[in-house]
GROMACS .gro file of C-alpha atoms in nm:
model
  401
    1MET     CA    1   0.701  -3.168  -2.260
    2HIS     CA    2   0.870  -2.984  -1.971
    3TRP     CA    3   0.607  -2.751  -1.825
    4LYS     CA    4   0.815  -2.437  -1.842
    5ALA     CA    5   0.874  -2.487  -2.213
    6ARG     CA    6   0.503  -2.543  -2.267
    7TRP     CA    7   0.433  -2.174  -2.204
    8ILE     CA    8   0.568  -2.114  -2.554
    9ALA     CA    9   0.298  -2.340  -2.693
   10THR     CA   10   0.033  -2.098  -2.571
   11ALA     CA   11   0.135  -1.840  -2.827
   12ILE     CA   12   0.147  -2.102  -3.102
   13VAL     CA   13  -0.201  -2.225  -3.017
   14SER     CA   14  -0.330  -1.867  -3.008
   15VAL     CA   15  -0.190  -1.780  -3.350
   16SER     CA   16  -0.318  -2.098  -3.514
   17ALA     CA   17  -0.668  -2.029  -3.385
   18VAL     CA   18  -0.689  -1.669  -3.511
   19ALA     CA   19  -0.902  -1.736  -3.819
   20ALA     CA   20  -1.164  -1.933  -3.631
   21LEU     CA   21  -1.173  -1.679  -3.351
   22ILE     CA   22  -1.223  -1.387  -3.589
   23ALA     CA   23  -1.525  -1.565  -3.730
   24LEU     CA   24  -1.657  -1.619  -3.379
   25ARG     CA   25  -1.608  -1.254  -3.286
   26ARG     CA   26  -1.812  -1.145  -3.590
   27ALA     CA   27  -2.121  -1.320  -3.457
   28SER     CA   28  -2.412  -1.079  -3.404
   29GLY     CA   29  -2.439  -1.151  -3.033
   30PRO     CA   30  -2.435  -1.425  -2.774
   31ALA     CA   31  -2.733  -1.661  -2.777
   32MET     CA   32  -2.690  -1.729  -2.406
   33SER     CA   33  -2.648  -1.507  -2.104
   34LEU     CA   34  -2.292  -1.441  -1.990
   35GLU     CA   35  -2.345  -1.664  -1.688
   36GLN     CA   36  -2.465  -1.948  -1.911
   37GLN     CA   37  -2.159  -1.906  -2.132
   38PHE     CA   38  -1.932  -1.930  -1.829
   39GLU     CA   39  -2.115  -2.245  -1.716
   40ARG     CA   40  -2.059  -2.400  -2.057
   41ILE     CA   41  -1.690  -2.307  -2.058
   42VAL     CA   42  -1.636  -2.476  -1.721
   43ALA     CA   43  -1.840  -2.784  -1.813
   44GLU     CA   44  -1.656  -2.829  -2.143
   45ALA     CA   45  -1.317  -2.800  -1.972
   46VAL     CA   46  -1.402  -3.124  -1.791
   47ALA     CA   47  -1.608  -3.296  -2.058
   48HIS     CA   48  -1.350  -3.258  -2.338
   49ASP     CA   49  -1.044  -3.393  -2.151
   50ALA     CA   50  -1.057  -3.720  -1.960
   51SER     CA   51  -0.754  -3.619  -1.754
   52VAL     CA   52  -0.932  -3.309  -1.616
   53LYS     CA   53  -1.147  -3.438  -1.333
   54ASN     CA   54  -1.271  -3.103  -1.209
   55CYS     CA   55  -1.268  -2.733  -1.284
   56VAL     CA   56  -1.364  -2.426  -1.086
   57LEU     CA   57  -1.377  -2.068  -1.209
   58SER     CA   58  -1.446  -1.733  -1.042
   59VAL     CA   59  -1.493  -1.417  -1.247
   60MET     CA   60  -1.553  -1.066  -1.117
   61THR     CA   61  -1.528  -0.711  -1.245
   62GLY     CA   62  -1.355  -0.436  -1.056
   63ASP     CA   63  -1.677  -0.233  -1.024
   64GLY     CA   64  -1.866  -0.529  -0.877
   65SER     CA   65  -2.121  -0.542  -1.160
   66LEU     CA   66  -2.027  -0.905  -1.221
   67VAL     CA   67  -1.948  -1.163  -0.955
   68TRP     CA   68  -1.979  -1.522  -1.077
   69ALA     CA   69  -1.839  -1.861  -0.979
   70GLY     CA   70  -1.906  -2.207  -1.116
   71ALA     CA   71  -1.764  -2.557  -1.109
   72ALA     CA   72  -1.787  -2.892  -1.284
   73GLY     CA   73  -1.660  -3.244  -1.230
   74VAL     CA   74  -1.575  -3.443  -0.920
   75ALA     CA   75  -1.383  -3.293  -0.629
   76HIS     CA   76  -1.295  -3.624  -0.459
   77HIS     CA   77  -1.290  -3.946  -0.655
   78THR     CA   78  -1.310  -4.157  -0.337
   79ASP     CA   79  -1.667  -4.048  -0.267
   80SER     CA   80  -1.760  -3.884  -0.601
   81ALA     CA   81  -1.823  -3.556  -0.421
   82PRO     CA   82  -1.910  -3.294  -0.683
   83MET     CA   83  -1.688  -2.993  -0.738
   84ALA     CA   84  -1.855  -2.678  -0.604
   85PRO     CA   85  -1.785  -2.308  -0.669
   86ASP     CA   86  -1.645  -2.275  -0.316
   87SER     CA   87  -1.448  -2.602  -0.310
   88PRO     CA   88  -1.101  -2.552  -0.158
   89ILE     CA   89  -0.820  -2.596  -0.409
   90TYR     CA   90  -0.442  -2.625  -0.403
   91ILE     CA   91  -0.329  -2.299  -0.561
   92ALA     CA   92   0.034  -2.416  -0.598
   93SER     CA   93   0.270  -2.143  -0.723
   94VAL     CA   94   0.001  -1.876  -0.707
   95THR     CA   95   0.122  -1.880  -0.344
   96LYS     CA   96   0.429  -1.689  -0.466
   97LEU     CA   97   0.213  -1.383  -0.527
   98TYR     CA   98   0.113  -1.382  -0.159
   99THR     CA   99   0.470  -1.438  -0.039
  100ALA     CA  100   0.598  -1.155  -0.256
  101THR     CA  101   0.322  -0.923  -0.133
  102ALA     CA  102   0.418  -1.000   0.228
  103VAL     CA  103   0.780  -0.906   0.151
  104LEU     CA  104   0.673  -0.578  -0.011
  105LEU     CA  105   0.456  -0.499   0.291
  106LEU     CA  106   0.751  -0.561   0.523
  107GLN     CA  107   0.957  -0.321   0.313
  108GLU     CA  108   0.685  -0.057   0.347
  109ARG     CA  109   0.699  -0.103   0.724
  110GLY     CA  110   1.076  -0.054   0.726
  111SER     CA  111   1.151  -0.410   0.836
  112LEU     CA  112   1.370  -0.489   0.535
  113SER     CA  113   1.487  -0.355   0.199
  114LEU     CA  114   1.458  -0.543  -0.128
  115ASP     CA  115   1.822  -0.461  -0.193
  116ASP     CA  116   1.938  -0.624   0.129
  117PRO     CA  117   2.141  -0.943   0.079
  118MET     CA  118   1.955  -1.250   0.199
  119ALA     CA  119   2.260  -1.324   0.415
  120LYS     CA  120   2.153  -1.034   0.639
  121TYR     CA  121   1.861  -1.246   0.760
  122LEU     CA  122   1.950  -1.610   0.692
  123PRO     CA  123   2.220  -1.814   0.869
  124PRO     CA  124   2.527  -1.952   0.688
  125ASP     CA  125   2.429  -2.312   0.756
  126LEU     CA  126   2.111  -2.256   0.554
  127ILE     CA  127   2.245  -2.062   0.255
  128GLY     CA  128   2.616  -2.147   0.251
  129SER     CA  129   2.732  -2.260  -0.096
  130ILE     CA  130   2.377  -2.248  -0.235
  131HIS     CA  131   2.507  -2.047  -0.533
  132GLN     CA  132   2.848  -2.129  -0.677
  133TYR     CA  133   2.915  -2.030  -1.035
  134ASP     CA  134   3.245  -2.050  -1.227
  135GLY     CA  135   3.431  -2.112  -0.904
  136ILE     CA  136   3.285  -1.811  -0.720
  137ASP     CA  137   3.041  -1.839  -0.429
  138TYR     CA  138   2.772  -1.572  -0.466
  139SER     CA  139   2.554  -1.703  -0.184
  140THR     CA  140   2.607  -1.404   0.046
  141ARG     CA  141   2.562  -1.149  -0.234
  142ILE     CA  142   2.213  -1.247  -0.355
  143THR     CA  143   1.952  -0.983  -0.275
  144ILE     CA  144   1.588  -1.016  -0.175
  145ARG     CA  145   1.492  -0.846  -0.502
  146GLN     CA  146   1.678  -1.113  -0.699
  147LEU     CA  147   1.496  -1.387  -0.511
  148LEU     CA  148   1.159  -1.223  -0.580
  149SER     CA  149   1.228  -1.182  -0.952
  150HIS     CA  150   1.386  -1.526  -1.007
  151ARG     CA  151   1.709  -1.352  -1.105
  152SER     CA  152   1.925  -1.510  -0.835
  153GLY     CA  153   2.048  -1.796  -1.051
  154ILE     CA  154   1.987  -2.042  -0.765
  155ALA     CA  155   1.890  -2.391  -0.881
  156ASP     CA  156   1.531  -2.516  -0.853
  157TYR     CA  157   1.503  -2.783  -0.584
  158TYR     CA  158   1.166  -2.893  -0.720
  159GLU     CA  159   1.212  -2.966  -1.091
  160GLU     CA  160   1.585  -3.011  -1.139
  161LYS     CA  161   1.730  -3.357  -1.103
  162ALA     CA  162   1.983  -3.415  -0.825
  163GLY     CA  163   2.254  -3.680  -0.792
  164ASP     CA  164   1.988  -3.948  -0.737
  165GLY     CA  165   1.865  -3.885  -1.092
  166LYS     CA  166   1.527  -3.753  -0.979
  167ASN     CA  167   1.370  -3.419  -0.902
  168LEU     CA  168   1.167  -3.352  -0.592
  169PHE     CA  169   0.836  -3.367  -0.776
  170GLU     CA  170   0.915  -3.724  -0.875
  171LEU     CA  171   1.015  -3.810  -0.520
  172VAL     CA  172   0.706  -3.667  -0.352
  173THR     CA  173   0.473  -3.837  -0.598
  174GLU     CA  174   0.651  -4.172  -0.574
  175HIS     CA  175   0.666  -4.156  -0.192
  176PRO     CA  176   0.367  -3.944  -0.083
  177ASP     CA  177   0.397  -4.067   0.276
  178ARG     CA  178   0.749  -3.921   0.303
  179THR     CA  179   0.759  -3.589   0.490
  180TRP     CA  180   0.991  -3.310   0.379
  181THR     CA  181   1.100  -3.005   0.574
  182VAL     CA  182   1.161  -2.668   0.412
  183ASN     CA  183   1.525  -2.687   0.520
  184GLU     CA  184   1.558  -3.017   0.336
  185THR     CA  185   1.426  -2.865   0.014
  186ILE     CA  186   1.674  -2.579   0.044
  187ALA     CA  187   1.957  -2.823   0.122
  188ARG     CA  188   1.868  -3.017  -0.193
  189ALA     CA  189   1.920  -2.699  -0.397
  190ARG     CA  190   2.275  -2.677  -0.261
  191THR     CA  191   2.356  -3.002  -0.443
  192LEU     CA  192   2.251  -2.852  -0.778
  193LYS     CA  193   2.443  -2.623  -1.012
  194ALA     CA  194   2.369  -2.249  -1.018
  195HIS     CA  195   2.263  -2.107  -1.355
  196PHE     CA  196   2.426  -1.765  -1.387
  197VAL     CA  197   2.578  -1.475  -1.196
  198PRO     CA  198   2.299  -1.320  -0.985
  199GLY     CA  199   2.111  -1.046  -1.168
  200THR     CA  200   2.223  -1.144  -1.519
  201GLY     CA  201   1.934  -1.371  -1.620
  202THR     CA  202   1.593  -1.509  -1.525
  203PHE     CA  203   1.547  -1.868  -1.410
  204TYR     CA  204   1.230  -1.977  -1.232
  205SER     CA  205   1.331  -2.149  -0.909
  206ASP     CA  206   1.101  -2.254  -0.628
  207THR     CA  207   1.405  -2.238  -0.400
  208ASN     CA  208   1.395  -1.859  -0.420
  209TYR     CA  209   1.056  -1.852  -0.252
  210GLN     CA  210   1.145  -2.103   0.018
  211LEU     CA  211   1.427  -1.865   0.108
  212LEU     CA  212   1.188  -1.568   0.101
  213GLY     CA  213   0.955  -1.749   0.340
  214LYS     CA  214   1.249  -1.798   0.575
  215ILE     CA  215   1.332  -1.427   0.549
  216VAL     CA  216   0.975  -1.329   0.638
  217GLU     CA  217   0.990  -1.554   0.943
  218ALA     CA  218   1.330  -1.419   1.047
  219VAL     CA  219   1.215  -1.057   1.019
  220THR     CA  220   0.881  -1.103   1.196
  221GLY     CA  221   0.979  -1.372   1.445
  222ARG     CA  222   0.659  -1.555   1.356
  223ALA     CA  223   0.554  -1.856   1.148
  224LEU     CA  224   0.481  -1.768   0.786
  225SER     CA  225   0.127  -1.902   0.821
  226ALA     CA  226   0.064  -1.659   1.108
  227VAL     CA  227   0.207  -1.370   0.906
  228PHE     CA  228  -0.024  -1.450   0.615
  229GLN     CA  229  -0.315  -1.469   0.858
  230GLU     CA  230  -0.236  -1.122   0.993
  231PHE     CA  231  -0.149  -0.959   0.660
  232PHE     CA  232  -0.414  -1.113   0.432
  233PHE     CA  233  -0.657  -1.371   0.562
  234THR     CA  234  -0.804  -1.183   0.859
  235PRO     CA  235  -0.828  -0.829   0.712
  236LEU     CA  236  -0.972  -0.958   0.383
  237ASN     CA  237  -1.200  -1.212   0.555
  238LEU     CA  238  -1.049  -1.501   0.361
  239THR     CA  239  -1.198  -1.768   0.586
  240HIS     CA  240  -1.129  -2.060   0.350
  241THR     CA  241  -0.765  -1.976   0.277
  242HIS     CA  242  -0.468  -2.115   0.467
  243LEU     CA  243  -0.101  -2.206   0.434
  244GLY     CA  244   0.029  -2.542   0.545
  245ALA     CA  245  -0.161  -2.798   0.749
  246GLN     CA  246  -0.536  -2.804   0.700
  247PRO     CA  247  -0.716  -2.644   0.995
  248ALA     CA  248  -1.017  -2.822   1.142
  249PRO     CA  249  -1.294  -2.834   1.037
  250ALA     CA  250  -1.189  -2.707   0.693
  251ALA     CA  251  -1.312  -2.903   0.394
  252LYS     CA  252  -1.063  -3.124   0.215
  253PRO     CA  253  -0.912  -2.963  -0.099
  254ALA     CA  254  -1.010  -3.103  -0.437
  255ASP     CA  255  -0.806  -3.385  -0.589
  256VAL     CA  256  -0.507  -3.302  -0.810
  257PHE     CA  257  -0.386  -3.517  -1.099
  258ASP     CA  258  -0.069  -3.561  -1.302
  259GLY     CA  259  -0.202  -3.710  -1.622
  260MET     CA  260  -0.423  -3.993  -1.499
  261SER     CA  261  -0.237  -4.033  -1.169
  262ASP     CA  262  -0.386  -3.896  -0.849
  263ILE     CA  263  -0.111  -3.696  -0.673
  264THR     CA  264  -0.328  -3.532  -0.407
  265GLU     CA  265  -0.157  -3.704  -0.116
  266ALA     CA  266   0.179  -3.565  -0.224
  267ARG     CA  267   0.057  -3.208  -0.168
  268ALA     CA  268   0.075  -3.277   0.207
  269SER     CA  269   0.443  -3.377   0.196
  270GLY     CA  270   0.562  -3.057   0.363
  271ALA     CA  271   0.777  -2.963   0.064
  272TYR     CA  272   0.524  -2.709  -0.059
  273TRP     CA  273   0.539  -2.391   0.149
  274ALA     CA  274   0.614  -2.028   0.063
  275ASP     CA  275   0.663  -2.138  -0.296
  276GLY     CA  276   0.336  -2.325  -0.341
  277GLY     CA  277   0.171  -2.449  -0.020
  278MET     CA  278  -0.151  -2.250   0.001
  279VAL     CA  279  -0.511  -2.370  -0.017
  280SER     CA  280  -0.788  -2.127  -0.108
  281THR     CA  281  -1.107  -2.098  -0.311
  282ALA     CA  282  -1.138  -1.939  -0.654
  283GLY     CA  283  -1.354  -1.662  -0.512
  284GLU     CA  284  -1.114  -1.580  -0.230
  285MET     CA  285  -0.821  -1.576  -0.472
  286ASN     CA  286  -1.001  -1.304  -0.668
  287LEU     CA  287  -1.074  -1.111  -0.350
  288PHE     CA  288  -0.703  -1.109  -0.271
  289LEU     CA  289  -0.600  -0.991  -0.618
  290LYS     CA  290  -0.867  -0.720  -0.621
  291ALA     CA  291  -0.749  -0.590  -0.282
  292LEU     CA  292  -0.389  -0.597  -0.405
  293ASN     CA  293  -0.475  -0.406  -0.721
  294GLU     CA  294  -0.682  -0.148  -0.533
  295GLY     CA  295  -0.405  -0.061  -0.288
  296ARG     CA  296  -0.574  -0.216   0.014
  297ILE     CA  297  -0.274  -0.436   0.103
  298ILE     CA  298   0.033  -0.252  -0.022
  299ARG     CA  299   0.073   0.095  -0.167
  300PRO     CA  300   0.029   0.151  -0.544
  301GLU     CA  301   0.399   0.229  -0.585
  302SER     CA  302   0.487  -0.108  -0.428
  303LEU     CA  303   0.257  -0.284  -0.672
  304ARG     CA  304   0.419  -0.097  -0.959
  305SER     CA  305   0.756  -0.228  -0.844
  306MET     CA  306   0.613  -0.581  -0.855
  307HIS     CA  307   0.543  -0.512  -1.224
  308ASP     CA  308   0.906  -0.449  -1.311
  309TRP     CA  309   0.893  -0.712  -1.584
  310HIS     CA  310   1.190  -0.912  -1.710
  311PRO     CA  311   1.190  -1.139  -2.015
  312TRP     CA  312   1.128  -1.501  -1.927
  313ARG     CA  313   0.955  -1.743  -2.164
  314PHE     CA  314   0.748  -1.581  -2.436
  315PRO     CA  315   0.473  -1.475  -2.396
  316LEU     CA  316   0.541  -1.461  -2.021
  317ARG     CA  317   0.752  -1.211  -1.828
  318TYR     CA  318   0.827  -1.211  -1.457
  319GLY     CA  319   0.826  -0.924  -1.209
  320LEU     CA  320   0.846  -0.946  -0.830
  321GLY     CA  321   0.621  -1.243  -0.756
  322THR     CA  322   0.399  -1.162  -1.053
  323MET     CA  323   0.366  -1.303  -1.403
  324SER     CA  324   0.272  -1.100  -1.709
  325PHE     CA  325   0.114  -1.266  -2.013
  326GLU     CA  326   0.111  -1.050  -2.326
  327LEU     CA  327   0.096  -1.135  -2.696
  328PRO     CA  328   0.180  -0.888  -2.976
  329GLY     CA  329  -0.097  -0.637  -3.042
  330LEU     CA  330  -0.260  -0.780  -3.356
  331VAL     CA  331  -0.238  -1.136  -3.232
  332ALA     CA  332  -0.381  -1.036  -2.894
  333ARG     CA  333  -0.676  -0.855  -3.050
  334SER     CA  334  -0.749  -1.134  -3.297
  335SER     CA  335  -0.711  -1.420  -3.052
  336GLY     CA  336  -0.906  -1.268  -2.765
  337LEU     CA  337  -0.613  -1.316  -2.527
  338ARG     CA  338  -0.577  -0.977  -2.365
  339ALA     CA  339  -0.275  -0.881  -2.157
  340LEU     CA  340  -0.291  -1.035  -1.809
  341TRP     CA  341  -0.099  -1.013  -1.485
  342GLY     CA  342  -0.113  -1.239  -1.182
  343HIS     CA  343   0.030  -1.587  -1.138
  344SER     CA  344  -0.012  -1.949  -1.245
  345GLY     CA  345   0.045  -2.272  -1.055
  346SER     CA  346   0.169  -2.620  -1.141
  347THR     CA  347  -0.168  -2.777  -1.054
  348GLY     CA  348  -0.338  -2.591  -1.338
  349SER     CA  349  -0.431  -2.310  -1.098
  350PHE     CA  350  -0.450  -1.949  -1.213
  351LEU     CA  351  -0.514  -1.600  -1.078
  352TYR     CA  352  -0.510  -1.317  -1.331
  353ARG     CA  353  -0.639  -0.969  -1.396
  354SER     CA  354  -0.703  -0.798  -1.729
  355ASP     CA  355  -0.654  -0.426  -1.677
  356GLU     CA  356  -0.810  -0.356  -2.016
  357LEU     CA  357  -1.133  -0.537  -1.926
  358ASP     CA  358  -1.119  -0.464  -1.551
  359LEU     CA  359  -1.169  -0.837  -1.505
  360TYR     CA  360  -1.041  -1.078  -1.238
  361MET     CA  361  -1.029  -1.452  -1.310
  362ALA     CA  362  -0.927  -1.734  -1.077
  363GLY     CA  363  -0.960  -2.109  -1.057
  364THR     CA  364  -0.798  -2.437  -1.145
  365LEU     CA  365  -0.815  -2.743  -1.366
  366ASP     CA  366  -0.639  -2.952  -1.098
  367GLN     CA  367  -0.424  -3.113  -1.365
  368THR     CA  368  -0.046  -3.061  -1.388
  369GLU     CA  369  -0.057  -3.112  -1.765
  370ALA     CA  370  -0.324  -2.843  -1.816
  371ARG     CA  371  -0.126  -2.522  -1.766
  372VAL     CA  372  -0.161  -2.417  -2.129
  373ASP     CA  373  -0.527  -2.522  -2.118
  374ALA     CA  374  -0.578  -2.278  -1.832
  375PHE     CA  375  -0.482  -1.989  -2.062
  376LEU     CA  376  -0.713  -2.122  -2.331
  377LEU     CA  377  -0.992  -2.127  -2.074
  378LEU     CA  378  -0.913  -1.766  -1.982
  379ARG     CA  379  -0.926  -1.675  -2.350
  380ARG     CA  380  -1.279  -1.815  -2.377
  381VAL     CA  381  -1.384  -1.627  -2.064
  382MET     CA  382  -1.256  -1.296  -2.200
  383GLN     CA  383  -1.411  -1.359  -2.542
  384ALA     CA  384  -1.751  -1.427  -2.387
  385PHE     CA  385  -1.722  -1.119  -2.166
  386GLU     CA  386  -1.626  -0.889  -2.455
  387ALA     CA  387  -1.889  -1.030  -2.692
  388THR     CA  388  -2.159  -0.981  -2.430
  389GLN     CA  389  -2.045  -0.625  -2.364
  390ARG     CA  390  -2.053  -0.545  -2.738
  391HIS     CA  391  -2.397  -0.699  -2.773
  392GLN     CA  392  -2.531  -0.504  -2.476
  393GLU     CA  393  -2.383  -0.180  -2.609
  394ALA     CA  394  -2.533  -0.240  -2.953
  395THR     CA  395  -2.871  -0.311  -2.796
  396ARG     CA  396  -2.855   0.011  -2.596
  397GLN     CA  397  -2.770   0.213  -2.906
  398HIS     CA  398  -2.991   0.050  -3.168
  399GLY     CA  399  -3.250  -0.151  -2.980
  400PRO     CA  400  -3.298  -0.529  -2.973
  401GLY     CA  401  -3.377  -0.549  -3.344
   0.00000   0.00000   0.00000
């Protein structure tokens, strides 16, 4: 099943599980500590699916009363190195959240406006004819805001098939030793058909974020990796997070799989960049999201603009570099899947916050076919957290008996 269509399956799975979950939620209280429940959730994510070789999870509350991380499985199959809570991971499209935040910060500094056309910053030989629809070339009219929100209509260089009958994902996995430049990925998008007039629909395209990375570099005159270092990594002390080539002596990121095929080598192809090229740890991902939510990177009004949601694929909506997951009220309450915002990645990576629970959750299953499973894992985490809170509140009010 195409991964973007599989988001719909999340809602179906949630609804079908309602009866069993209601029974679970009626239990008198957790038999294990919350930390033990989290450990079991992570262990079972690996034990119950042979294609999931490792899992890492970081959970923290906004008030700091809970900070937990755990891992299970094997990080590197070549030496059977165990997955650890601080193992570096490919965060894939969660990178888009960082890229979007950098753009919003540049707007705050007066370096650009979201309503500027991308043609103001990018040369014609890069963007010329990248968006032609019904005989009209819209390439010079597309705005930065439309790139951020996936409302440009530009084709996706990564998952759409070109004239050779393959998409870039297939090419990088079949030829992992082949190096791609960002300009080549953008050029590939020019061979594909645009989807709609800019601003009239929502179509998720990695090309949008490659172009945004180029805009950030054009505005700052610096490499995107250096901009991220200045904006995020240094001020937040994210010492295990980087974009692009692995710095020495950084530990090797955990293996990534597509089904039973190891596709780790392909992650170093050069194709992944502003759209999905970052490496981090689950704990440092949460630190970033917490800082973003608390106004320590961009102003609260900028974050609110990132939450200008547009319909996408139920139950997901897209803002400016942010995803929103929200089921209808009764289903959400019954299923234990509270409203979330953050971002997901194609490697089974995830970074989300529940405003209702004041809970941050980050990690990965390092499996391209486990994106829906990542939401099911988050559901179990939130259920355990809520059940423990209810049990603790009942104990405070009525005593342990």
